[in-house]
Amino acid sequence: MTDPETLSVTIVDGYVDEPAHFGVPPYISTYPRYAAGALVDAGVPREQITYHTIDRLRDEPDYWRDVDEADLLLYLGGMTVPGKYVGGTPAEPDEVRKLAWTATGTSLMGGPVKFGVGDENAGATETERQDLDFDFVAKGDVEAAVHDLVESGLEGFNNRMRDIEEVSRWAREGAFVVEQHPNHPDHLIAELETSRGCAYRCSFCTEPLYGNPEFRPPPTVVGEVDALSDYGVKHFRLGRQADILAYGGDGEAPNPDALRQLYGGIREVAPDLETLHLDNMNPITIVEWPEQSREGIRIIAEHNTPGDTAAFGLESADPVVQEENNLNVTAEECFEAVKIVNQEAGWRPGEDPGDGPSVGRNTPNRLPKLLPGINLLHGLKGEREETYERNREFLQRVYDEGYMLRRINIRQVMAFDGTDMSDTGAEIANDHKQLFKRYKKRVREEIDNPMLERVAPLGTVLPDVHLEYHQDGKTFGRQLGTYPLLVGIPGERELGRTIDVAVVDHGYRSVTGVPHPLDLNAASMDELTAIPGIGDSTAGDIVVDRPYETLSDADFGTEVDLSRLATVRPLERAD
Ligand code: SF4
């Protein structure tokens, strides 16, 4: 019998991406936090719990020693939606196997990896469950498994789900583990769970495998935020749920009072938080309960931080595909939901709440509070050429009627065992690959680009952009938050820092920005020429005529109102 007090445990985070749960850096998912709390609850002292991300093991191979020497190795990971990531690279199956081989102690694997493992994390793939040479695989909740495994003296556990009381306790007790994340404290966003499961049964989705929704009451989520902020976390996303609007209700209808308690409580315990965003809102909830939904959306927009996105899983605007895959919302209903979110939450800080959508060049220079995103999924049963046209027409209509979308996410299906899609597999997606490519390009050019210009017009300020990598003489970075815009800034700036940026140009899914405010006495030629209407010769004149005492001294007749972007700072005297 192994005494928990003497046990050393290493948790390795291979990252997760599920339909309603994200944990690739800068995000930290709930899994390592809950698992750490469960270990403490089972009697393992905190100082004997080590947490590493897979990227840290890659970057600093000495840390493999912690994998080797731990009495218990816990691997957490699994991708059940396809994706490409900037902030981290999910563990590959071979790396996960190597973890199991390296561990001399007991090894346990859990998280969404239990749903299956593909050869790669990409669309149009089929998956199968593998144990990847671990001693144990948690087929229920991994936090419950690790808790029971420790309590049994590492003998074994029954696969089970944890209950709300346990998770509330473990979430608080495990908050300490965030301090060991390489992105802690400034560049880390904690994914928060408000519920699991879903009232609906879409063919491709793993969320219904958790059953009907079960909500965590407001005090337990608020208590977790309180604990996390004690450990320095300032960025939060309410992302672990199928539908934030349904929070605290009967499973389907909204309950604005619960939302108020949740959001109000979070603001109370973490008054200095810098990001409060969400993920996943079901458009069907908005259409079926419009008044309660409007109220709920207003509550969210009152308490969140700007640039928030409510991702809508329309998945397909084609009625045939909807029917065959049990999708719960029609294109018409989704359009109505887009309109309502735009009206209630598409305002910008400085405007009156409920005054959306805020569009045009003279709007306040911040992103709107909350906008819808649209998820479209291809390769579903019944898909035909017309499906692509219908999806594109839906997006075009949203644009033409003056509304905003923050993000259009177009993917191909991954077929998981246990979902209805497992019979169809990736066949349709593979057959339609060329069609998919052409259509995606068209959406990017014809809709994404003008939409982005509407959402973030010239001069929109994005505070605290984290500088992440260099490419082609530019620096790229993003804010922390839900689906942040990728920003390219002229020149190679020091990475790892944050700066405020003003938008000057728009790509399909990214923007070009200059530091804000741009000091005309110090700006580089590259920064100046990034501003529309300033070519090499005007930029050269601006540089030659320095220094300026006031902005009006630098009047070069540019078509852009420089006061939205620039300033002049006095030059430092060298005496
Ligand atoms: S509504 Fe459909 S896609 Fe969304 S979580 Fe539920 S089952 Fe999954």
Coordinates of C-alpha atoms and ligand atoms in Angstrom, one line a residue, residues 19-20 197-209 240-243 280-284 312-315 325-329 375 377 411, ligand 1:
P19 CA -16.1 21.1 -28.9
A20 CA -16.6 22.9 -25.6
G197 CA -23.1 17.6 -21.6
C198 CA -25.7 18.8 -24.0
A199 CA -29.5 18.6 -24.5
Y200 CA -29.0 18.0 -28.2
R201 CA -27.5 15.2 -30.2
C202 CA -25.6 16.4 -33.3
S203 CA -24.2 13.4 -35.2
F204 CA -20.5 14.4 -35.1
C205 CA -20.2 15.7 -31.6
T206 CA -18.6 14.1 -28.5
E207 CA -20.3 16.4 -26.0
P208 CA -23.5 14.3 -25.7
L209 CA -21.3 11.5 -24.6
R240 CA -16.4 24.7 -20.9
Q241 CA -20.1 24.4 -21.7
A242 CA -22.2 23.7 -24.8
D243 CA -24.3 26.8 -24.3
N280 CA -20.3 28.6 -27.2
M281 CA -23.7 29.9 -27.3
N282 CA -26.5 27.9 -28.9
P283 CA -28.5 30.0 -31.4
I284 CA -31.5 27.8 -30.9
F312 CA -22.6 29.5 -32.9
G313 CA -22.6 26.0 -34.1
L314 CA -24.7 26.4 -37.3
E315 CA -22.5 23.7 -38.9
N325 CA -27.2 15.0 -39.0
N326 CA -29.7 16.0 -36.4
L327 CA -28.5 19.6 -36.4
N328 CA -30.7 21.7 -34.2
V329 CA -30.7 25.1 -35.9
N375 CA -18.9 27.4 -37.0
L377 CA -18.6 21.9 -40.6
R411 CA -13.6 22.8 -40.7
Ligands
SF4_1 S1 -25.6 21.5 -29.8 FE1 -24.8 19.8 -31.0 S2 -22.7 20.5 -31.5 FE2 -23.3 21.8 -29.8 S3 -22.6 20.7 -28.0 FE3 -24.7 20.0 -28.4 S4 -24.5 18.1 -29.6 FE4 -22.5 19.2 -29.7

